[in-house]
């Protein structure tokens, strides 16, 4: 039996009318100056991590400046694209980690150790909650005390150097079709929102939903606002954005390669499995979803290796960077 999701009501005001029944969302750097409060009915449990992560991501999403559309805008439909192995070959955070390694933030041997953890996960096929929590804390240790400006600058440089030529042209063409029809196109990814925003901007998309790291006065605190935008959290982010943007989810389309994104794919009217992993391919066939595969032969195998390394880099490669800089020099 699935527990019902608590009904969340938000309010923008300097102070809540009933402090015992309202609590403040952590502030988001660059967000609204007026505090955002949330209310739960008496007796309701705290909202689950996925719901909160999705709502926070939607709140933090920034829409790119709109260009004059060539066709009449379709205001109630949109497309949502996963990034890793869907829009981009391999994992974006892995490519980002490679860029950091090239800048001596950490060594390739550090990356190999963390990648092994992800390989074990891929073989075992299960997520250990304690390991996920540890991975999140390690990843956050890299950004703690660093400026948002630094991460954005590095993201822009590394995208141009490492990621730009790893975009799947077939997937990009699918996104362009939605844009050409007047629909908005959003990326939805566990990647930090700063990097996700840059990928979306470079591709000429509407915007991105990503994991939100807390910052104060332009400096990361080492904590998340919400949680990782992964699995069910992506579906919650899409739903929250749909409310904000006035979208009809039955008219929307979602694209992903991973079985973990079935909640997001199920939240919209049209689901498309792109370069699907075996479990998603099986699920797509059973549900009658479209399947698009842009991989071929050895290239597909290579992308699969990078996919395994991707979350391994997220687990600890960026954390290694912090340890590398703190390592005493002799």
Coordinates of C-alpha atoms in Angstrom, one line a residue:
X1 CA 0.0 0.0 0.0
X2 CA 1.4 3.4 -1.0
X3 CA 1.2 6.1 1.6
X4 CA -0.6 9.2 0.4
X5 CA 1.6 12.3 -0.2
X6 CA 0.9 15.1 2.3
X7 CA -0.9 18.1 0.9
X8 CA 1.5 21.0 0.9
X9 CA 0.3 24.6 1.0
X10 CA 2.8 27.4 0.5
X11 CA 2.7 31.0 1.6
X12 CA 4.9 34.0 0.9
X13 CA 5.0 36.5 3.9
X14 CA 7.5 37.9 6.3
X15 CA 6.2 35.7 9.1
X16 CA 3.7 32.8 9.3
X17 CA 0.2 33.4 10.8
X18 CA 0.4 30.4 13.0
X19 CA 4.1 29.5 13.8
X20 CA 3.2 26.1 15.2
X21 CA 1.6 25.0 11.9
X22 CA 4.0 26.7 9.4
X23 CA 7.7 26.2 8.8
X24 CA 10.0 28.0 6.5
X25 CA 11.7 26.5 3.5
X26 CA 15.5 27.0 3.6
X27 CA 16.4 30.1 1.5
X28 CA 17.6 29.6 -2.0
X29 CA 20.4 31.8 -3.3
X30 CA 19.0 34.2 -5.8
X31 CA 15.4 33.3 -4.9
X32 CA 12.6 35.5 -3.8
X33 CA 13.3 38.0 -1.1
X34 CA 10.0 37.2 0.7
X35 CA 10.3 34.0 2.8
X36 CA 8.4 30.9 1.6
X37 CA 6.5 29.0 4.2
X38 CA 4.8 25.6 4.1
X39 CA 1.8 24.3 6.0
X40 CA 0.7 20.8 6.9
X41 CA -2.6 19.8 8.4
X42 CA -2.5 18.7 12.0
X43 CA -1.3 15.1 12.5
X44 CA 0.3 14.8 9.1
X45 CA 3.8 13.3 8.9
X46 CA 6.7 15.3 7.5
X47 CA 6.7 15.3 3.7
X48 CA 8.9 12.6 2.2
X49 CA 12.3 13.5 0.8
X50 CA 11.2 13.0 -2.8
X51 CA 8.3 15.4 -2.5
X52 CA 10.4 18.0 -0.9
X53 CA 13.3 17.6 -3.4
X54 CA 10.9 17.9 -6.3
X55 CA 9.2 21.0 -4.9
X56 CA 12.5 22.7 -4.1
X57 CA 13.9 22.0 -7.5
X58 CA 10.8 23.4 -9.2
X59 CA 10.9 26.5 -7.0
X60 CA 14.6 27.1 -7.8
X61 CA 14.2 26.5 -11.6
X62 CA 15.1 29.5 -13.7
X63 CA 13.5 29.9 -17.1
X64 CA 15.9 31.1 -19.8
X65 CA 15.1 34.4 -21.5
X66 CA 12.6 33.6 -24.2
X67 CA 13.3 34.4 -27.8
X68 CA 10.6 35.5 -30.2
X69 CA 9.0 32.1 -31.2
X70 CA 8.7 31.2 -34.8
X71 CA 5.3 29.6 -34.2
X72 CA 2.5 30.3 -31.8
X73 CA 3.5 29.1 -28.3
X74 CA 1.8 26.0 -26.9
X75 CA 1.5 27.1 -23.3
X76 CA 0.0 24.0 -21.8
X77 CA 2.4 21.3 -23.2
X78 CA 6.1 20.7 -22.5
X79 CA 8.8 18.1 -22.8
X80 CA 11.1 16.8 -20.0
X81 CA 14.4 15.2 -20.7
X82 CA 16.7 13.2 -18.4
X83 CA 20.3 14.1 -19.0
X84 CA 22.7 11.2 -18.4
X85 CA 22.6 8.7 -21.3
X86 CA 19.5 10.4 -22.6
X87 CA 20.6 13.8 -23.7
X88 CA 24.3 13.2 -23.1
X89 CA 26.5 10.3 -23.7
X90 CA 27.5 9.0 -20.3
X91 CA 27.0 10.8 -17.0
X92 CA 27.3 14.6 -16.8
X93 CA 28.7 14.5 -13.3
X94 CA 31.4 12.1 -14.5
X95 CA 32.4 14.4 -17.3
X96 CA 32.4 17.3 -14.8
X97 CA 34.7 15.2 -12.5
X98 CA 37.1 14.6 -15.4
X99 CA 37.3 18.3 -16.0
X100 CA 38.1 18.9 -12.3
X101 CA 40.7 16.1 -12.4
X102 CA 42.3 17.9 -15.4
X103 CA 42.6 21.0 -13.2
X104 CA 44.3 19.0 -10.5
X105 CA 41.3 19.1 -8.1
X106 CA 41.9 15.4 -7.6
X107 CA 43.6 12.5 -9.2
X108 CA 42.4 9.8 -11.6
X109 CA 43.3 7.1 -9.0
X110 CA 40.8 8.8 -6.6
X111 CA 38.2 8.6 -9.3
X112 CA 38.8 4.9 -9.9
X113 CA 38.1 4.0 -6.3
X114 CA 34.8 5.8 -6.3
X115 CA 33.8 4.4 -9.6
X116 CA 34.2 0.9 -8.3
X117 CA 31.5 1.6 -5.7
X118 CA 29.1 2.4 -8.6
X119 CA 30.1 -0.7 -10.5
X120 CA 29.1 -2.8 -7.5
X121 CA 25.8 -1.0 -7.4
X122 CA 25.1 -1.7 -11.1
X123 CA 25.9 -5.4 -10.6
X124 CA 23.9 -5.7 -7.4
X125 CA 21.0 -3.6 -8.7
X126 CA 20.0 -2.2 -5.3
X127 CA 20.4 1.2 -3.6
X128 CA 21.5 1.1 0.0
X129 CA 20.0 4.1 1.9
X130 CA 23.0 4.4 4.2
X131 CA 25.4 4.4 1.2
X132 CA 23.3 7.0 -0.6
X133 CA 23.3 9.2 2.5
X134 CA 27.1 8.8 2.8
X135 CA 27.5 9.5 -0.9
X136 CA 25.5 12.7 -0.6
X137 CA 27.5 13.9 2.3
X138 CA 30.8 13.2 0.5
X139 CA 29.7 15.0 -2.6
X140 CA 28.6 18.0 -0.6
X141 CA 31.9 18.2 1.1
X142 CA 33.4 19.4 -2.1
X143 CA 31.2 22.5 -2.5
X144 CA 31.2 23.4 1.2
X145 CA 32.9 26.8 1.6
X146 CA 33.2 27.3 -2.2
X147 CA 31.5 30.1 -4.0
X148 CA 28.6 29.6 -6.4
X149 CA 30.4 31.8 -8.9
X150 CA 33.4 29.3 -8.9
X151 CA 31.2 26.3 -9.6
X152 CA 29.3 28.1 -12.4
X153 CA 32.6 29.2 -14.0
X154 CA 34.0 25.7 -13.8
X155 CA 30.8 24.2 -15.2
X156 CA 30.8 26.5 -18.2
X157 CA 34.5 25.8 -18.9
X158 CA 34.1 22.0 -18.5
X159 CA 30.9 21.8 -20.6
X160 CA 32.6 23.5 -23.5
X161 CA 35.7 21.4 -23.2
X162 CA 34.3 17.9 -22.4
X163 CA 30.5 17.7 -22.7
X164 CA 29.5 19.7 -25.8
X165 CA 30.6 16.9 -28.3
X166 CA 28.9 14.2 -26.2
X167 CA 25.3 15.3 -26.8
X168 CA 23.2 12.7 -28.6
X169 CA 22.2 14.4 -31.8
X170 CA 19.1 12.2 -32.1
X171 CA 17.9 13.3 -28.6
X172 CA 18.7 16.9 -29.3
X173 CA 16.6 16.7 -32.5
X174 CA 13.7 15.4 -30.5
X175 CA 14.0 18.4 -28.1
X176 CA 14.2 20.7 -31.1
X177 CA 10.9 19.3 -32.5
X178 CA 9.2 20.3 -29.3
X179 CA 10.7 23.8 -29.4
X180 CA 9.7 24.1 -33.0
X181 CA 6.1 23.3 -32.1
X182 CA 6.1 26.1 -29.5
X183 CA 6.5 23.9 -26.5
X184 CA 8.9 24.5 -23.6
X185 CA 11.7 21.9 -23.0
X186 CA 13.2 21.2 -19.5
X187 CA 16.0 19.0 -18.4
X188 CA 15.3 17.0 -15.3
X189 CA 18.5 15.6 -13.6
X190 CA 20.1 14.7 -10.3
X191 CA 23.1 16.9 -11.5
X192 CA 23.5 20.1 -9.5
X193 CA 21.2 22.8 -10.9
X194 CA 24.1 25.1 -11.7
X195 CA 25.5 22.6 -14.1
X196 CA 22.1 21.6 -15.4
X197 CA 21.2 25.2 -16.1
X198 CA 24.4 25.6 -18.2
X199 CA 23.6 22.4 -20.2
X200 CA 20.1 23.7 -20.9
X201 CA 21.3 27.1 -21.9
X202 CA 24.0 25.8 -24.2
X203 CA 21.4 23.6 -25.9
X204 CA 18.9 26.5 -26.3
X205 CA 16.3 24.8 -24.0
X206 CA 13.8 26.5 -21.6
X207 CA 15.5 25.6 -18.4
X208 CA 16.5 22.8 -16.0
X209 CA 15.3 21.0 -12.8
X210 CA 18.3 19.8 -10.8
X211 CA 19.6 19.1 -7.3
X212 CA 19.7 22.3 -5.2
X213 CA 22.6 22.9 -2.9
X214 CA 22.1 25.5 -0.2
X215 CA 24.2 28.7 -0.3
X216 CA 24.4 31.7 1.9
X217 CA 25.9 35.0 0.6
X218 CA 27.0 33.2 -2.5
X219 CA 28.9 30.5 -0.7
X220 CA 27.8 26.8 -0.4
X221 CA 27.0 25.6 3.1
X222 CA 27.6 21.9 2.3
X223 CA 23.9 21.1 2.8
X224 CA 21.2 20.3 0.3
X225 CA 17.9 22.3 0.0
X226 CA 15.6 19.2 -0.1
X227 CA 17.4 16.1 -1.4
X228 CA 18.9 14.6 -4.5
X229 CA 16.6 15.0 -7.5
X230 CA 16.5 11.3 -8.2
X231 CA 13.8 8.7 -8.9
X232 CA 10.4 9.7 -7.5
X233 CA 11.8 13.2 -6.8
X234 CA 12.0 13.9 -10.5
X235 CA 8.3 13.1 -10.9
X236 CA 7.5 15.4 -8.0
X237 CA 9.6 18.2 -9.6
X238 CA 7.7 17.8 -12.9
X239 CA 4.4 18.0 -11.1
X240 CA 5.4 21.0 -9.1
X241 CA 6.7 22.8 -12.2
X242 CA 3.5 21.9 -14.1
X243 CA 1.5 23.7 -11.4
X244 CA 3.8 26.7 -11.5
X245 CA 3.8 27.0 -15.3
X246 CA 0.2 26.0 -16.0
X247 CA 1.0 22.8 -17.9
X248 CA -1.4 19.9 -18.6
X249 CA 0.7 16.8 -17.8
X250 CA -1.4 14.7 -20.1
X251 CA -0.2 16.9 -23.0
X252 CA 3.4 16.6 -21.9
X253 CA 6.2 14.2 -22.9
X254 CA 9.1 12.8 -20.9
X255 CA 12.3 11.1 -22.1
X256 CA 14.7 8.9 -20.1
X257 CA 17.1 6.0 -20.3
X258 CA 16.7 4.6 -16.8
X259 CA 14.2 2.4 -15.0
X260 CA 14.7 4.7 -12.0
X261 CA 12.8 7.4 -14.0
X262 CA 9.6 5.4 -14.4
X263 CA 7.8 7.7 -11.9
X264 CA 8.6 10.7 -14.1
X265 CA 7.7 8.9 -17.3
X266 CA 4.4 7.8 -15.8
X267 CA 3.5 11.3 -14.7
X268 CA 3.0 12.6 -18.2
X269 CA 0.8 11.7 -21.2
X270 CA 3.6 10.4 -23.5
X271 CA 6.6 8.5 -22.3
X272 CA 9.7 7.7 -24.5
X273 CA 12.5 5.4 -23.5
X274 CA 15.7 6.7 -25.0
X275 CA 18.8 4.5 -25.1
X276 CA 17.0 2.4 -22.4
X277 CA 18.6 0.1 -19.9
X278 CA 17.3 -3.4 -20.0
X279 CA 14.7 -3.0 -17.2
X280 CA 13.3 0.2 -18.8
X281 CA 13.2 -1.4 -22.2
X282 CA 11.1 -4.3 -20.8
X283 CA 8.8 -1.9 -18.9
X284 CA 8.4 0.3 -22.0
X285 CA 7.4 -2.7 -24.1
X286 CA 4.9 -3.8 -21.5
X287 CA 3.4 -0.4 -21.2
X288 CA 3.4 0.5 -24.9
X289 CA 5.8 3.4 -24.5
X290 CA 7.9 4.5 -27.5
X291 CA 11.5 3.4 -27.6
X292 CA 14.3 5.4 -29.3
X293 CA 17.8 4.0 -29.3
X294 CA 20.7 6.1 -30.8
X295 CA 23.5 3.7 -29.7
X296 CA 25.3 1.3 -32.0
X297 CA 27.6 -1.6 -31.3
X298 CA 30.9 -0.8 -29.5
X299 CA 29.8 2.7 -29.0
X300 CA 26.9 1.6 -26.8
X301 CA 29.2 -0.6 -24.7
X302 CA 31.5 2.4 -24.2
X303 CA 28.6 4.6 -23.1
X304 CA 27.5 1.9 -20.7
X305 CA 30.9 2.0 -19.0
X306 CA 30.7 5.8 -18.6
X307 CA 27.2 5.3 -17.2
X308 CA 28.6 3.1 -14.5
X309 CA 31.4 5.5 -13.7
X310 CA 29.0 8.4 -13.6
X311 CA 27.3 7.9 -10.2
X312 CA 30.6 6.7 -8.8
X313 CA 32.0 10.1 -9.5
X314 CA 29.0 11.6 -7.8
X315 CA 29.5 9.3 -4.8
X316 CA 32.9 10.6 -4.1
X317 CA 35.0 12.0 -6.8
X318 CA 34.2 15.6 -6.0
X319 CA 34.8 14.9 -2.4
X320 CA 38.2 13.7 -3.3
X321 CA 38.9 17.1 -4.7
X322 CA 38.4 18.7 -1.3
X323 CA 40.7 16.1 0.3
X324 CA 43.3 16.7 -2.4
X325 CA 43.4 20.4 -1.7
X326 CA 43.6 19.8 2.0
X327 CA 46.3 17.2 1.7
X328 CA 49.6 18.5 3.3
X329 CA 52.3 19.2 0.8
X330 CA 55.8 17.8 1.4

